[in-house]
Amino acid sequence: MSELEQCICQSIASVLDRLADGEVLHGDCQALSDALVGLQFYLPTILEEVYDEWGREAMDGFDPAVVRKTGPHEMELISLVSLLPDCTVTPIHLRLQVSAATREIVWLECRVGEPGKGRGGLNRIPSSSSAANKWRKKLIATEKAPDVEWVFQVTFGQKRQ
């Protein structure tokens, strides 16, 4: 377990401690910001282990629509994620569970990208476009992960009860 993973888990645990199961986080939170910064570096390493083509991608921040506590030490993130080097965005749905005792991610499900004709087979949406704004509004309004055929999907670990 890396130092980065420990920092992510500590930040996520701090966010989740404030919420009841099923509750959505409203407003800004420093612990969430810290977790998202860590995840933008952590998730690409996980995706690259499964998808060689992910090696040409990098994440440069999240635009969270929904952050929800889904169970004990468990979080769901529905967001747009910025991609480098072209500063476009694509949807991401992340669910994970952290161990409070060992500060590690014990279960993770990450789905990234709507299919499209952009590099990596992704629909790469210019971040300041009306299409990106429509995506943001849709994600916020529905509070659900988009129903798309995800380009990248990774799951590891086992949920604990």
Coordinates of C-alpha atoms in Angstrom, one line a residue:
M1 CA 0.0 0.0 0.0
S2 CA 1.4 3.3 -1.1
E3 CA 1.7 6.6 0.8
L4 CA -0.6 8.1 -1.8
E5 CA -3.3 5.4 -1.1
Q6 CA -3.0 6.0 2.6
C7 CA -3.6 9.8 2.1
I8 CA -6.6 9.2 -0.2
C9 CA -8.1 6.8 2.4
Q10 CA -7.6 9.2 5.3
S11 CA -9.3 12.0 3.3
I12 CA -12.2 9.8 2.2
A13 CA -12.7 8.5 5.7
S14 CA -12.8 12.1 6.9
V15 CA -15.5 12.9 4.3
L16 CA -17.6 9.8 5.1
D17 CA -17.5 10.4 8.8
R18 CA -19.6 13.5 8.2
L19 CA -22.3 11.7 6.3
A20 CA -25.1 9.2 7.0
D21 CA -25.4 6.2 4.6
G22 CA -27.1 7.3 1.4
E23 CA -26.4 11.0 2.1
V24 CA -25.0 13.2 -0.6
L25 CA -22.2 15.7 0.3
H26 CA -23.3 19.2 -0.5
G27 CA -20.8 22.0 -0.8
D28 CA -17.0 22.1 -0.8
C29 CA -14.9 20.1 1.6
Q30 CA -11.1 20.2 2.0
A31 CA -10.9 16.5 2.7
L32 CA -12.8 15.8 -0.5
S33 CA -10.5 18.1 -2.5
D34 CA -7.5 16.3 -1.0
A35 CA -9.0 12.9 -1.9
L36 CA -9.7 14.0 -5.5
V37 CA -6.2 15.3 -6.0
G38 CA -4.8 11.9 -4.9
L39 CA -7.3 10.0 -7.0
Q40 CA -6.3 11.9 -10.2
F41 CA -2.8 10.3 -9.7
Y42 CA -3.9 7.0 -8.3
L43 CA -6.7 6.0 -10.8
P44 CA -4.5 6.2 -13.9
T45 CA -2.1 3.7 -12.5
I46 CA -4.9 1.3 -11.8
L47 CA -6.4 1.8 -15.3
E48 CA -3.0 1.4 -17.0
E49 CA -2.6 -2.0 -15.3
V50 CA -5.6 -3.3 -17.2
Y51 CA -5.6 -1.1 -20.4
D52 CA -2.3 -0.5 -22.2
E53 CA -3.9 2.3 -24.2
W54 CA -4.6 4.2 -20.9
G55 CA -0.9 4.8 -20.7
R56 CA -1.3 7.8 -23.0
E57 CA -3.9 9.4 -20.8
A58 CA -3.6 11.5 -17.6
M59 CA -6.3 12.9 -15.3
D60 CA -6.2 16.6 -14.4
G61 CA -9.0 17.0 -11.9
F62 CA -12.6 16.2 -11.3
D63 CA -15.8 18.2 -11.6
P64 CA -17.9 16.2 -9.1
A65 CA -21.7 16.1 -9.6
V66 CA -22.4 13.6 -6.8
V67 CA -20.4 12.5 -3.9
R68 CA -22.4 10.0 -1.8
K69 CA -21.8 7.8 1.2
T70 CA -23.2 4.4 0.0
G71 CA -22.3 2.3 3.1
P72 CA -19.8 1.9 5.9
H73 CA -16.5 3.4 4.7
E74 CA -17.9 3.4 1.1
M75 CA -18.2 6.3 -1.3
E76 CA -19.6 6.9 -4.8
L77 CA -18.4 9.7 -7.1
I78 CA -20.2 10.7 -10.2
S79 CA -18.2 13.3 -12.1
L80 CA -16.6 14.6 -15.2
V81 CA -12.9 14.1 -15.2
S82 CA -10.4 16.4 -17.1
L83 CA -8.0 14.6 -19.4
L84 CA -4.6 15.7 -20.5
P85 CA -3.0 16.8 -22.7
D86 CA -6.1 18.1 -24.6
C87 CA -8.0 19.5 -21.6
T88 CA -11.2 17.7 -22.5
V89 CA -13.6 16.0 -20.1
T90 CA -15.4 12.6 -20.0
P91 CA -17.7 11.0 -17.5
I92 CA -16.4 8.9 -14.6
H93 CA -18.2 6.7 -12.1
L94 CA -16.2 5.6 -9.1
R95 CA -17.3 3.5 -6.2
L96 CA -14.9 2.4 -3.5
Q97 CA -14.6 1.2 0.1
V98 CA -11.7 2.0 2.4
S99 CA -10.5 0.2 5.5
A100 CA -10.6 2.5 8.5
A101 CA -8.1 0.4 10.3
T102 CA -5.4 -0.2 7.6
R103 CA -6.0 3.0 5.5
E104 CA -6.2 1.0 2.2
I105 CA -8.7 0.8 -0.6
V106 CA -10.3 -2.7 -0.1
W107 CA -12.7 -2.5 -3.0
L108 CA -12.9 -0.3 -6.1
E109 CA -15.0 -0.1 -9.2
C110 CA -14.0 2.6 -11.7
R111 CA -15.7 3.3 -15.0
V112 CA -14.4 6.0 -17.3
G113 CA -15.5 7.4 -20.6
E114 CA -18.3 7.4 -23.0
P115 CA -17.4 5.8 -26.4
G116 CA -16.5 8.3 -29.1
K117 CA -14.1 9.0 -31.9
G118 CA -11.5 10.8 -29.9
R119 CA -8.1 9.5 -28.8
G120 CA -8.5 6.3 -26.9
G121 CA -12.0 5.7 -28.3
L122 CA -13.4 8.3 -25.9
N123 CA -16.0 11.0 -26.5
R124 CA -13.6 13.9 -25.5
I125 CA -15.7 16.9 -24.7
P126 CA -14.1 20.4 -24.7
S127 CA -14.3 21.4 -21.0
S128 CA -15.8 24.8 -21.6
S129 CA -18.3 23.7 -24.2
S130 CA -22.1 23.7 -24.0
A131 CA -21.9 19.8 -24.3
A132 CA -19.8 19.7 -21.1
N133 CA -22.3 22.0 -19.4
K134 CA -25.2 19.7 -20.5
W135 CA -23.3 16.7 -19.0
R136 CA -22.7 18.6 -15.7
K137 CA -26.4 19.6 -15.4
K138 CA -27.6 16.1 -16.3
L139 CA -25.3 14.4 -13.7
I140 CA -26.3 16.9 -11.0
A141 CA -30.0 16.6 -11.8
T142 CA -30.2 12.8 -11.9
E143 CA -27.7 12.1 -9.2
K144 CA -27.1 8.8 -11.0
A145 CA -24.2 7.4 -13.1
P146 CA -24.8 7.9 -16.8
D147 CA -26.2 4.9 -18.7
V148 CA -23.4 4.6 -21.2
E149 CA -21.2 1.8 -22.6
W150 CA -18.1 2.6 -20.5
V151 CA -14.8 2.5 -22.4
F152 CA -12.6 1.7 -19.4
Q153 CA -13.8 -0.5 -16.5
V154 CA -11.8 -1.7 -13.6
T155 CA -12.8 -3.6 -10.4
F156 CA -10.6 -5.0 -7.7
G157 CA -10.8 -6.2 -4.1
Q158 CA -13.9 -7.3 -2.2
K159 CA -16.5 -5.3 -0.5
R160 CA -16.6 -5.8 3.3
Q161 CA -19.9 -5.9 5.2

